[in-house]
């Protein structure tokens, strides 16, 4: 944001203002919880990608698309917390922990419906189609993760496919929606850029689940293991260490999960995953060499790509 021209901070402020308005008029039961969820903050990477992809054009359409992308992201987090029974997110009690399963489901549904309402404007068909496709991918990714729960035999290909659905697809949609709003060239290169940084983001997030610490992540170390979610650090560590290969996730206790995290880290798997993420960021930045991008776009998108890695260093 510091490196951007004045238009980008101003546009992000419009996004924040609109997010603050979205829950108004839906009552305290749902609206209050939705407002609390949105005000909890976050990196806002996805709406930032929308705005940069759109550039300093089509301001109203770009802001609507950025808001819609963030609402979909927040809706999936609320729904994920319901499925996981998660007590904490970003260091705060989750909606399901505060208000129960039924209200949390309602809050997630409200956020999702408001996302598409943001795009219910003239000439927004392309953005609606893109976000619809991304939402289907998110749901499929979540179902795949549930189907894979506690199955330590899944391989890298299955894991990466799941990540492409659950995480990378929304990053891709953010880039594509922004470019659709502006009508500028370079849509496919930007979509590929979004996929690459989305995958890197997920790889590094899975590293952080193993490495912690809880005061940084806002959740217990080894939460994925406790949930039965098999991630790349575990997949690689199983090949390196017979004891890790023999580990069972079903019924694992928090202390045992922490001990398994220590073993995964000792295997060297975390550094290998970090290197793969860095390689993905390198591929993403090379896509920006296309003629379709201005010097400012290259600079800002490169900073976002680097920031994905720096957040975890």
PDB file of C-alpha atoms in Angstrom:
ATOM      1  CA  UNK A   1       0.000   0.000   0.000  1.00  0.00           C
ATOM      2  CA  UNK A   2       2.895   2.375   0.743  1.00  0.00           C
ATOM      3  CA  UNK A   3       4.317   1.783  -2.735  1.00  0.00           C
ATOM      4  CA  UNK A   4       0.992   2.354  -4.503  1.00  0.00           C
ATOM      5  CA  UNK A   5      -0.330   5.489  -6.109  1.00  0.00           C
ATOM      6  CA  UNK A   6      -3.009   7.296  -4.110  1.00  0.00           C
ATOM      7  CA  UNK A   7      -5.846   5.589  -5.942  1.00  0.00           C
ATOM      8  CA  UNK A   8      -5.182   2.167  -4.374  1.00  0.00           C
ATOM      9  CA  UNK A   9      -5.348   3.155  -0.667  1.00  0.00           C
ATOM     10  CA  UNK A  10      -8.444   5.205  -1.451  1.00  0.00           C
ATOM     11  CA  UNK A  11     -10.055   2.268  -3.224  1.00  0.00           C
ATOM     12  CA  UNK A  12      -9.210  -0.117  -0.364  1.00  0.00           C
ATOM     13  CA  UNK A  13     -10.795   2.338   2.062  1.00  0.00           C
ATOM     14  CA  UNK A  14     -13.961   2.164  -0.043  1.00  0.00           C
ATOM     15  CA  UNK A  15     -13.854  -1.630   0.202  1.00  0.00           C
ATOM     16  CA  UNK A  16     -13.522  -1.465   3.997  1.00  0.00           C
ATOM     17  CA  UNK A  17     -16.379   1.015   4.238  1.00  0.00           C
ATOM     18  CA  UNK A  18     -18.602  -1.208   2.129  1.00  0.00           C
ATOM     19  CA  UNK A  19     -17.718  -4.308   4.156  1.00  0.00           C
ATOM     20  CA  UNK A  20     -18.748  -2.408   7.292  1.00  0.00           C
ATOM     21  CA  UNK A  21     -22.131  -1.624   5.681  1.00  0.00           C
ATOM     22  CA  UNK A  22     -22.927  -5.108   4.383  1.00  0.00           C
ATOM     23  CA  UNK A  23     -24.379  -6.540   7.598  1.00  0.00           C
ATOM     24  CA  UNK A  24     -26.542  -3.507   8.409  1.00  0.00           C
ATOM     25  CA  UNK A  25     -30.260  -4.151   8.362  1.00  0.00           C
ATOM     26  CA  UNK A  26     -30.164  -7.888   9.052  1.00  0.00           C
ATOM     27  CA  UNK A  27     -30.812  -7.792  12.814  1.00  0.00           C
ATOM     28  CA  UNK A  28     -28.509  -8.483  15.712  1.00  0.00           C
ATOM     29  CA  UNK A  29     -28.777 -12.262  15.545  1.00  0.00           C
ATOM     30  CA  UNK A  30     -27.184 -12.546  12.109  1.00  0.00           C
ATOM     31  CA  UNK A  31     -26.119  -9.010  11.246  1.00  0.00           C
ATOM     32  CA  UNK A  32     -24.292  -8.477  14.520  1.00  0.00           C
ATOM     33  CA  UNK A  33     -22.303 -11.673  14.155  1.00  0.00           C
ATOM     34  CA  UNK A  34     -21.599 -10.950  10.487  1.00  0.00           C
ATOM     35  CA  UNK A  35     -20.351  -7.485  11.388  1.00  0.00           C
ATOM     36  CA  UNK A  36     -18.085  -8.933  14.089  1.00  0.00           C
ATOM     37  CA  UNK A  37     -16.691 -11.453  11.604  1.00  0.00           C
ATOM     38  CA  UNK A  38     -15.910  -8.797   8.998  1.00  0.00           C
ATOM     39  CA  UNK A  39     -14.428  -6.372  11.529  1.00  0.00           C
ATOM     40  CA  UNK A  40     -12.030  -9.054  12.811  1.00  0.00           C
ATOM     41  CA  UNK A  41      -9.817  -8.000   9.935  1.00  0.00           C
ATOM     42  CA  UNK A  42      -7.434 -10.205   8.020  1.00  0.00           C
ATOM     43  CA  UNK A  43      -4.873  -9.727   5.315  1.00  0.00           C
ATOM     44  CA  UNK A  44      -7.430  -8.596   2.688  1.00  0.00           C
ATOM     45  CA  UNK A  45      -5.137 -10.102   0.053  1.00  0.00           C
ATOM     46  CA  UNK A  46      -7.961 -11.187  -2.214  1.00  0.00           C
ATOM     47  CA  UNK A  47      -9.721  -7.799  -2.490  1.00  0.00           C
ATOM     48  CA  UNK A  48      -6.323  -6.150  -2.914  1.00  0.00           C
ATOM     49  CA  UNK A  49      -5.654  -8.436  -5.865  1.00  0.00           C
ATOM     50  CA  UNK A  50      -9.009  -7.476  -7.390  1.00  0.00           C
ATOM     51  CA  UNK A  51      -8.200  -3.784  -7.169  1.00  0.00           C
ATOM     52  CA  UNK A  52      -4.686  -4.078  -8.572  1.00  0.00           C
ATOM     53  CA  UNK A  53      -5.928  -6.313 -11.386  1.00  0.00           C
ATOM     54  CA  UNK A  54      -8.553  -3.707 -12.250  1.00  0.00           C
ATOM     55  CA  UNK A  55      -6.121  -0.809 -12.065  1.00  0.00           C
ATOM     56  CA  UNK A  56      -7.193   2.789 -11.709  1.00  0.00           C
ATOM     57  CA  UNK A  57     -10.313   2.222 -13.835  1.00  0.00           C
ATOM     58  CA  UNK A  58     -13.903   1.041 -13.370  1.00  0.00           C
ATOM     59  CA  UNK A  59     -13.750   2.044  -9.709  1.00  0.00           C
ATOM     60  CA  UNK A  60     -17.321   1.125  -8.761  1.00  0.00           C
ATOM     61  CA  UNK A  61     -17.196  -2.298 -10.449  1.00  0.00           C
ATOM     62  CA  UNK A  62     -13.775  -3.067  -8.979  1.00  0.00           C
ATOM     63  CA  UNK A  63     -14.884  -2.192  -5.445  1.00  0.00           C
ATOM     64  CA  UNK A  64     -18.021  -4.345  -5.759  1.00  0.00           C
ATOM     65  CA  UNK A  65     -15.961  -7.280  -7.021  1.00  0.00           C
ATOM     66  CA  UNK A  66     -13.374  -6.828  -4.248  1.00  0.00           C
ATOM     67  CA  UNK A  67     -16.110  -6.767  -1.591  1.00  0.00           C
ATOM     68  CA  UNK A  68     -17.774  -9.846  -3.089  1.00  0.00           C
ATOM     69  CA  UNK A  69     -14.522 -11.811  -3.100  1.00  0.00           C
ATOM     70  CA  UNK A  70     -13.832 -10.992   0.547  1.00  0.00           C
ATOM     71  CA  UNK A  71     -17.394 -11.882   1.567  1.00  0.00           C
ATOM     72  CA  UNK A  72     -17.078 -15.295  -0.075  1.00  0.00           C
ATOM     73  CA  UNK A  73     -13.753 -15.844   1.672  1.00  0.00           C
ATOM     74  CA  UNK A  74     -15.210 -14.890   5.066  1.00  0.00           C
ATOM     75  CA  UNK A  75     -18.294 -17.048   4.489  1.00  0.00           C
ATOM     76  CA  UNK A  76     -16.112 -20.086   3.847  1.00  0.00           C
ATOM     77  CA  UNK A  77     -14.143 -19.428   7.048  1.00  0.00           C
ATOM     78  CA  UNK A  78     -17.353 -19.321   9.089  1.00  0.00           C
ATOM     79  CA  UNK A  79     -18.629 -22.516   7.494  1.00  0.00           C
ATOM     80  CA  UNK A  80     -15.250 -24.237   7.932  1.00  0.00           C
ATOM     81  CA  UNK A  81     -15.291 -23.364  11.636  1.00  0.00           C
ATOM     82  CA  UNK A  82     -18.732 -24.970  11.931  1.00  0.00           C
ATOM     83  CA  UNK A  83     -17.510 -28.175  10.299  1.00  0.00           C
ATOM     84  CA  UNK A  84     -14.349 -28.228  12.429  1.00  0.00           C
ATOM     85  CA  UNK A  85     -16.029 -27.123  15.649  1.00  0.00           C
ATOM     86  CA  UNK A  86     -13.180 -24.594  15.836  1.00  0.00           C
ATOM     87  CA  UNK A  87     -13.130 -22.570  19.068  1.00  0.00           C
ATOM     88  CA  UNK A  88     -10.741 -19.821  17.924  1.00  0.00           C
ATOM     89  CA  UNK A  89      -9.780 -17.994  14.733  1.00  0.00           C
ATOM     90  CA  UNK A  90      -7.279 -15.128  14.570  1.00  0.00           C
ATOM     91  CA  UNK A  91      -7.066 -15.291  18.340  1.00  0.00           C
ATOM     92  CA  UNK A  92     -10.800 -14.642  18.807  1.00  0.00           C
ATOM     93  CA  UNK A  93     -13.731 -16.971  19.558  1.00  0.00           C
ATOM     94  CA  UNK A  94     -15.377 -18.174  16.361  1.00  0.00           C
ATOM     95  CA  UNK A  95     -19.036 -17.516  15.567  1.00  0.00           C
ATOM     96  CA  UNK A  96     -19.870 -21.164  16.218  1.00  0.00           C
ATOM     97  CA  UNK A  97     -18.136 -20.971  19.613  1.00  0.00           C
ATOM     98  CA  UNK A  98     -19.915 -17.727  20.536  1.00  0.00           C
ATOM     99  CA  UNK A  99     -23.364 -18.318  19.123  1.00  0.00           C
ATOM    100  CA  UNK A 100     -23.762 -21.977  18.225  1.00  0.00           C
ATOM    101  CA  UNK A 101     -23.965 -24.007  15.051  1.00  0.00           C
ATOM    102  CA  UNK A 102     -27.314 -22.782  13.697  1.00  0.00           C
ATOM    103  CA  UNK A 103     -26.500 -19.102  13.978  1.00  0.00           C
ATOM    104  CA  UNK A 104     -23.015 -19.637  12.555  1.00  0.00           C
ATOM    105  CA  UNK A 105     -24.484 -21.388   9.514  1.00  0.00           C
ATOM    106  CA  UNK A 106     -26.885 -18.480   9.084  1.00  0.00           C
ATOM    107  CA  UNK A 107     -24.040 -15.966   9.284  1.00  0.00           C
ATOM    108  CA  UNK A 108     -22.053 -17.833   6.650  1.00  0.00           C
ATOM    109  CA  UNK A 109     -25.099 -18.026   4.391  1.00  0.00           C
ATOM    110  CA  UNK A 110     -25.766 -14.306   4.877  1.00  0.00           C
ATOM    111  CA  UNK A 111     -22.206 -13.390   3.890  1.00  0.00           C
ATOM    112  CA  UNK A 112     -22.389 -15.627   0.835  1.00  0.00           C
ATOM    113  CA  UNK A 113     -25.707 -14.184  -0.316  1.00  0.00           C
ATOM    114  CA  UNK A 114     -24.465 -10.635   0.188  1.00  0.00           C
ATOM    115  CA  UNK A 115     -21.440 -11.440  -1.969  1.00  0.00           C
ATOM    116  CA  UNK A 116     -23.607 -12.143  -4.988  1.00  0.00           C
ATOM    117  CA  UNK A 117     -25.884  -9.215  -4.177  1.00  0.00           C
ATOM    118  CA  UNK A 118     -22.835  -6.961  -4.565  1.00  0.00           C
ATOM    119  CA  UNK A 119     -22.498  -8.112  -8.162  1.00  0.00           C
ATOM    120  CA  UNK A 120     -26.192  -7.841  -9.044  1.00  0.00           C
ATOM    121  CA  UNK A 121     -25.526  -4.764 -11.136  1.00  0.00           C
ATOM    122  CA  UNK A 122     -25.651  -4.026 -14.840  1.00  0.00           C
ATOM    123  CA  UNK A 123     -22.850  -5.680 -16.858  1.00  0.00           C
ATOM    124  CA  UNK A 124     -21.750  -7.854 -13.943  1.00  0.00           C
ATOM    125  CA  UNK A 125     -22.488 -11.202 -15.577  1.00  0.00           C
ATOM    126  CA  UNK A 126     -18.833 -12.114 -16.070  1.00  0.00           C
ATOM    127  CA  UNK A 127     -17.933 -11.467 -12.444  1.00  0.00           C
ATOM    128  CA  UNK A 128     -20.979 -13.433 -11.236  1.00  0.00           C
ATOM    129  CA  UNK A 129     -20.008 -16.411 -13.399  1.00  0.00           C
ATOM    130  CA  UNK A 130     -16.417 -16.274 -12.136  1.00  0.00           C
ATOM    131  CA  UNK A 131     -17.386 -16.126  -8.473  1.00  0.00           C
ATOM    132  CA  UNK A 132     -19.993 -18.859  -8.943  1.00  0.00           C
ATOM    133  CA  UNK A 133     -17.358 -21.131 -10.451  1.00  0.00           C
ATOM    134  CA  UNK A 134     -14.952 -20.326  -7.622  1.00  0.00           C
ATOM    135  CA  UNK A 135     -17.637 -21.026  -5.005  1.00  0.00           C
ATOM    136  CA  UNK A 136     -18.287 -24.457  -6.509  1.00  0.00           C
ATOM    137  CA  UNK A 137     -14.545 -25.167  -6.400  1.00  0.00           C
ATOM    138  CA  UNK A 138     -14.397 -24.121  -2.735  1.00  0.00           C
ATOM    139  CA  UNK A 139     -17.246 -26.470  -1.866  1.00  0.00           C
ATOM    140  CA  UNK A 140     -15.658 -29.336  -3.792  1.00  0.00           C
ATOM    141  CA  UNK A 141     -12.346 -28.690  -2.073  1.00  0.00           C
ATOM    142  CA  UNK A 142     -13.989 -28.791   1.342  1.00  0.00           C
ATOM    143  CA  UNK A 143     -15.813 -32.028   0.500  1.00  0.00           C
ATOM    144  CA  UNK A 144     -12.539 -33.532  -0.720  1.00  0.00           C
ATOM    145  CA  UNK A 145     -10.798 -32.547   2.488  1.00  0.00           C
ATOM    146  CA  UNK A 146     -13.585 -34.155   4.513  1.00  0.00           C
ATOM    147  CA  UNK A 147     -13.371 -37.319   2.426  1.00  0.00           C
ATOM    148  CA  UNK A 148      -9.600 -37.435   2.982  1.00  0.00           C
ATOM    149  CA  UNK A 149      -9.816 -36.903   6.748  1.00  0.00           C
ATOM    150  CA  UNK A 150      -7.412 -39.099   8.762  1.00  0.00           C
ATOM    151  CA  UNK A 151      -6.203 -40.855   5.592  1.00  0.00           C
ATOM    152  CA  UNK A 152      -2.422 -40.647   5.880  1.00  0.00           C
ATOM    153  CA  UNK A 153      -1.941 -42.564   2.633  1.00  0.00           C
ATOM    154  CA  UNK A 154      -3.014 -39.719   0.349  1.00  0.00           C
ATOM    155  CA  UNK A 155      -0.246 -38.443  -1.932  1.00  0.00           C
ATOM    156  CA  UNK A 156       1.072 -35.126  -3.135  1.00  0.00           C
ATOM    157  CA  UNK A 157      -1.078 -35.037  -6.272  1.00  0.00           C
ATOM    158  CA  UNK A 158      -4.303 -35.390  -4.295  1.00  0.00           C
ATOM    159  CA  UNK A 159      -3.138 -32.799  -1.770  1.00  0.00           C
ATOM    160  CA  UNK A 160      -2.196 -30.245  -4.451  1.00  0.00           C
ATOM    161  CA  UNK A 161      -5.509 -30.746  -6.246  1.00  0.00           C
ATOM    162  CA  UNK A 162      -7.326 -30.084  -2.983  1.00  0.00           C
ATOM    163  CA  UNK A 163      -5.281 -26.911  -2.423  1.00  0.00           C
ATOM    164  CA  UNK A 164      -6.048 -25.718  -5.939  1.00  0.00           C
ATOM    165  CA  UNK A 165      -9.761 -25.985  -5.151  1.00  0.00           C
ATOM    166  CA  UNK A 166      -9.871 -24.752  -1.563  1.00  0.00           C
ATOM    167  CA  UNK A 167      -7.388 -21.894  -1.772  1.00  0.00           C
ATOM    168  CA  UNK A 168      -5.849 -21.154  -5.154  1.00  0.00           C
ATOM    169  CA  UNK A 169      -9.157 -20.942  -7.021  1.00  0.00           C
ATOM    170  CA  UNK A 170     -10.337 -17.890  -5.057  1.00  0.00           C
ATOM    171  CA  UNK A 171      -7.001 -16.119  -5.589  1.00  0.00           C
ATOM    172  CA  UNK A 172      -7.403 -16.843  -9.294  1.00  0.00           C
ATOM    173  CA  UNK A 173     -10.976 -15.547  -9.222  1.00  0.00           C
ATOM    174  CA  UNK A 174      -9.841 -12.331  -7.536  1.00  0.00           C
ATOM    175  CA  UNK A 175      -7.369 -11.626 -10.323  1.00  0.00           C
ATOM    176  CA  UNK A 176      -9.783 -12.598 -13.068  1.00  0.00           C
ATOM    177  CA  UNK A 177     -12.695 -10.593 -11.619  1.00  0.00           C
ATOM    178  CA  UNK A 178     -10.565  -7.471 -11.357  1.00  0.00           C
ATOM    179  CA  UNK A 179      -9.442  -7.747 -14.952  1.00  0.00           C
ATOM    180  CA  UNK A 180     -12.991  -8.406 -16.114  1.00  0.00           C
ATOM    181  CA  UNK A 181     -14.102  -5.229 -14.354  1.00  0.00           C
ATOM    182  CA  UNK A 182     -11.524  -3.140 -16.212  1.00  0.00           C
ATOM    183  CA  UNK A 183     -11.656  -4.903 -19.575  1.00  0.00           C
ATOM    184  CA  UNK A 184      -7.848  -4.713 -19.835  1.00  0.00           C
ATOM    185  CA  UNK A 185      -5.777  -7.479 -21.474  1.00  0.00           C
ATOM    186  CA  UNK A 186      -3.727 -10.039 -19.539  1.00  0.00           C
ATOM    187  CA  UNK A 187      -6.604 -11.865 -17.852  1.00  0.00           C
ATOM    188  CA  UNK A 188      -5.180 -15.366 -18.283  1.00  0.00           C
ATOM    189  CA  UNK A 189      -1.693 -14.374 -17.135  1.00  0.00           C
ATOM    190  CA  UNK A 190      -3.190 -12.750 -14.053  1.00  0.00           C
ATOM    191  CA  UNK A 191      -5.364 -15.790 -13.354  1.00  0.00           C
ATOM    192  CA  UNK A 192      -2.286 -18.025 -13.527  1.00  0.00           C
ATOM    193  CA  UNK A 193      -0.452 -15.588 -11.228  1.00  0.00           C
ATOM    194  CA  UNK A 194      -3.289 -15.853  -8.725  1.00  0.00           C
ATOM    195  CA  UNK A 195      -3.212 -19.656  -8.831  1.00  0.00           C
ATOM    196  CA  UNK A 196       0.512 -19.744  -8.129  1.00  0.00           C
ATOM    197  CA  UNK A 197       0.453 -17.391  -5.163  1.00  0.00           C
ATOM    198  CA  UNK A 198      -2.663 -19.101  -3.818  1.00  0.00           C
ATOM    199  CA  UNK A 199      -0.905 -22.464  -3.823  1.00  0.00           C
ATOM    200  CA  UNK A 200       2.179 -20.946  -2.195  1.00  0.00           C
ATOM    201  CA  UNK A 201      -0.029 -19.318   0.425  1.00  0.00           C
ATOM    202  CA  UNK A 202      -1.590 -22.677   1.329  1.00  0.00           C
ATOM    203  CA  UNK A 203       1.748 -24.503   1.427  1.00  0.00           C
ATOM    204  CA  UNK A 204       3.194 -21.947   3.814  1.00  0.00           C
ATOM    205  CA  UNK A 205       0.034 -21.890   5.924  1.00  0.00           C
ATOM    206  CA  UNK A 206       0.388 -25.650   6.346  1.00  0.00           C
ATOM    207  CA  UNK A 207       3.998 -25.155   7.407  1.00  0.00           C
ATOM    208  CA  UNK A 208       2.877 -22.619   9.995  1.00  0.00           C
ATOM    209  CA  UNK A 209       0.365 -25.088  11.442  1.00  0.00           C
ATOM    210  CA  UNK A 210       3.280 -27.394  12.235  1.00  0.00           C
ATOM    211  CA  UNK A 211       5.828 -24.775  13.285  1.00  0.00           C
ATOM    212  CA  UNK A 212       3.520 -22.438  15.227  1.00  0.00           C
ATOM    213  CA  UNK A 213       3.686 -20.755  17.667  1.00  0.00           C
ATOM    214  CA  UNK A 214       0.029 -20.409  18.772  1.00  0.00           C
ATOM    215  CA  UNK A 215       0.428 -16.716  19.656  1.00  0.00           C
ATOM    216  CA  UNK A 216       1.324 -16.087  16.018  1.00  0.00           C
ATOM    217  CA  UNK A 217      -1.241 -18.337  14.344  1.00  0.00           C
ATOM    218  CA  UNK A 218      -4.152 -17.717  16.698  1.00  0.00           C
ATOM    219  CA  UNK A 219      -4.776 -21.465  17.013  1.00  0.00           C
ATOM    220  CA  UNK A 220      -3.213 -24.500  18.650  1.00  0.00           C
ATOM    221  CA  UNK A 221      -0.102 -25.959  17.046  1.00  0.00           C
ATOM    222  CA  UNK A 222      -0.971 -29.086  15.072  1.00  0.00           C
ATOM    223  CA  UNK A 223      -4.627 -28.131  14.582  1.00  0.00           C
ATOM    224  CA  UNK A 224      -4.609 -29.800  11.154  1.00  0.00           C
ATOM    225  CA  UNK A 225      -3.382 -33.051  12.698  1.00  0.00           C
ATOM    226  CA  UNK A 226      -6.071 -32.895  15.372  1.00  0.00           C
ATOM    227  CA  UNK A 227      -8.677 -32.363  12.629  1.00  0.00           C
ATOM    228  CA  UNK A 228      -7.309 -35.268  10.613  1.00  0.00           C
ATOM    229  CA  UNK A 229      -6.232 -32.981   7.771  1.00  0.00           C
ATOM    230  CA  UNK A 230      -3.243 -34.458   5.963  1.00  0.00           C
ATOM    231  CA  UNK A 231      -0.994 -31.727   4.554  1.00  0.00           C
ATOM    232  CA  UNK A 232       2.223 -31.716   2.534  1.00  0.00           C
ATOM    233  CA  UNK A 233       4.581 -31.451   5.536  1.00  0.00           C
ATOM    234  CA  UNK A 234       3.149 -34.714   6.891  1.00  0.00           C
ATOM    235  CA  UNK A 235       3.123 -36.380   3.454  1.00  0.00           C
ATOM    236  CA  UNK A 236       6.824 -35.606   2.922  1.00  0.00           C
ATOM    237  CA  UNK A 237       7.816 -36.440   6.500  1.00  0.00           C
ATOM    238  CA  UNK A 238       6.171 -39.873   6.302  1.00  0.00           C
ATOM    239  CA  UNK A 239       8.570 -40.818   3.504  1.00  0.00           C
ATOM    240  CA  UNK A 240      11.577 -39.706   5.545  1.00  0.00           C
ATOM    241  CA  UNK A 241      10.780 -41.160   8.979  1.00  0.00           C
ATOM    242  CA  UNK A 242       9.270 -44.640   9.622  1.00  0.00           C
ATOM    243  CA  UNK A 243       7.883 -43.531  12.987  1.00  0.00           C
ATOM    244  CA  UNK A 244       5.977 -40.694  11.357  1.00  0.00           C
ATOM    245  CA  UNK A 245       4.774 -43.090   8.659  1.00  0.00           C
ATOM    246  CA  UNK A 246       3.285 -45.302  11.359  1.00  0.00           C
ATOM    247  CA  UNK A 247       1.541 -42.432  13.158  1.00  0.00           C
ATOM    248  CA  UNK A 248      -2.267 -42.507  13.357  1.00  0.00           C
ATOM    249  CA  UNK A 249      -4.240 -39.265  13.394  1.00  0.00           C
ATOM    250  CA  UNK A 250      -7.625 -40.568  14.464  1.00  0.00           C
ATOM    251  CA  UNK A 251      -8.013 -39.983  18.187  1.00  0.00           C
ATOM    252  CA  UNK A 252      -4.712 -38.127  18.513  1.00  0.00           C
ATOM    253  CA  UNK A 253      -4.409 -35.968  21.633  1.00  0.00           C
ATOM    254  CA  UNK A 254      -3.041 -32.377  21.650  1.00  0.00           C
ATOM    255  CA  UNK A 255       0.226 -33.382  23.345  1.00  0.00           C
ATOM    256  CA  UNK A 256       0.790 -36.163  20.815  1.00  0.00           C
ATOM    257  CA  UNK A 257      -0.021 -33.757  17.969  1.00  0.00           C
ATOM    258  CA  UNK A 258       2.639 -31.348  19.240  1.00  0.00           C
ATOM    259  CA  UNK A 259       5.142 -34.183  19.476  1.00  0.00           C
ATOM    260  CA  UNK A 260       4.307 -35.208  15.907  1.00  0.00           C
ATOM    261  CA  UNK A 261       4.832 -31.597  14.822  1.00  0.00           C
ATOM    262  CA  UNK A 262       8.296 -31.739  16.374  1.00  0.00           C
ATOM    263  CA  UNK A 263       9.067 -34.933  14.455  1.00  0.00           C
ATOM    264  CA  UNK A 264       7.827 -33.455  11.177  1.00  0.00           C
ATOM    265  CA  UNK A 265      10.012 -30.396  11.700  1.00  0.00           C
ATOM    266  CA  UNK A 266      13.034 -32.553  12.561  1.00  0.00           C
ATOM    267  CA  UNK A 267      12.603 -34.517   9.320  1.00  0.00           C
ATOM    268  CA  UNK A 268      13.422 -31.457   7.198  1.00  0.00           C
ATOM    269  CA  UNK A 269      10.031 -31.567   5.492  1.00  0.00           C
ATOM    270  CA  UNK A 270       9.139 -27.989   6.447  1.00  0.00           C
ATOM    271  CA  UNK A 271      12.087 -26.505   4.591  1.00  0.00           C
ATOM    272  CA  UNK A 272      11.272 -28.559   1.507  1.00  0.00           C
ATOM    273  CA  UNK A 273       7.697 -27.238   1.533  1.00  0.00           C
ATOM    274  CA  UNK A 274       9.006 -23.687   1.971  1.00  0.00           C
ATOM    275  CA  UNK A 275      11.285 -24.134  -1.033  1.00  0.00           C
ATOM    276  CA  UNK A 276       8.391 -25.371  -3.144  1.00  0.00           C
ATOM    277  CA  UNK A 277       6.361 -22.335  -2.125  1.00  0.00           C
ATOM    278  CA  UNK A 278       9.234 -20.004  -3.022  1.00  0.00           C
ATOM    279  CA  UNK A 279       9.541 -21.705  -6.406  1.00  0.00           C
ATOM    280  CA  UNK A 280       5.831 -21.123  -6.983  1.00  0.00           C
ATOM    281  CA  UNK A 281       6.245 -17.436  -6.136  1.00  0.00           C
ATOM    282  CA  UNK A 282       9.078 -17.281  -8.663  1.00  0.00           C
ATOM    283  CA  UNK A 283       6.838 -18.767 -11.344  1.00  0.00           C
ATOM    284  CA  UNK A 284       4.116 -16.272 -10.455  1.00  0.00           C
ATOM    285  CA  UNK A 285       6.456 -13.287 -10.805  1.00  0.00           C
ATOM    286  CA  UNK A 286       7.730 -14.476 -14.176  1.00  0.00           C
ATOM    287  CA  UNK A 287       4.153 -14.338 -15.465  1.00  0.00           C
ATOM    288  CA  UNK A 288       4.205 -10.589 -14.855  1.00  0.00           C
ATOM    289  CA  UNK A 289       6.762 -10.113 -17.615  1.00  0.00           C
ATOM    290  CA  UNK A 290       3.905 -10.189 -20.155  1.00  0.00           C
ATOM    291  CA  UNK A 291       3.420  -6.984 -22.156  1.00  0.00           C
ATOM    292  CA  UNK A 292      -0.141  -6.628 -20.836  1.00  0.00           C
ATOM    293  CA  UNK A 293       1.068  -5.269 -17.491  1.00  0.00           C
ATOM    294  CA  UNK A 294       2.157  -1.743 -16.637  1.00  0.00           C
ATOM    295  CA  UNK A 295       5.246  -1.024 -14.555  1.00  0.00           C
ATOM    296  CA  UNK A 296       3.066  -0.176 -11.548  1.00  0.00           C
ATOM    297  CA  UNK A 297       1.070  -3.400 -11.885  1.00  0.00           C
ATOM    298  CA  UNK A 298       4.283  -5.446 -12.017  1.00  0.00           C
ATOM    299  CA  UNK A 299       5.631  -3.678  -8.956  1.00  0.00           C
ATOM    300  CA  UNK A 300       2.488  -4.026  -6.848  1.00  0.00           C
ATOM    301  CA  UNK A 301       1.783  -7.636  -7.808  1.00  0.00           C
ATOM    302  CA  UNK A 302       5.428  -8.565  -7.164  1.00  0.00           C
ATOM    303  CA  UNK A 303       5.165  -6.991  -3.710  1.00  0.00           C
ATOM    304  CA  UNK A 304       2.074  -9.076  -2.977  1.00  0.00           C
ATOM    305  CA  UNK A 305       3.840 -12.235  -4.159  1.00  0.00           C
ATOM    306  CA  UNK A 306       6.873 -11.465  -1.971  1.00  0.00           C
ATOM    307  CA  UNK A 307       4.577 -10.627   0.951  1.00  0.00           C
ATOM    308  CA  UNK A 308       3.075 -14.126   0.860  1.00  0.00           C
ATOM    309  CA  UNK A 309       6.540 -15.516   1.612  1.00  0.00           C
ATOM    310  CA  UNK A 310       7.603 -12.776   4.029  1.00  0.00           C
ATOM    311  CA  UNK A 311       4.541 -13.345   6.205  1.00  0.00           C
ATOM    312  CA  UNK A 312       5.859 -16.810   7.010  1.00  0.00           C
ATOM    313  CA  UNK A 313       9.570 -16.013   7.370  1.00  0.00           C
TER     314      UNK A 313
END
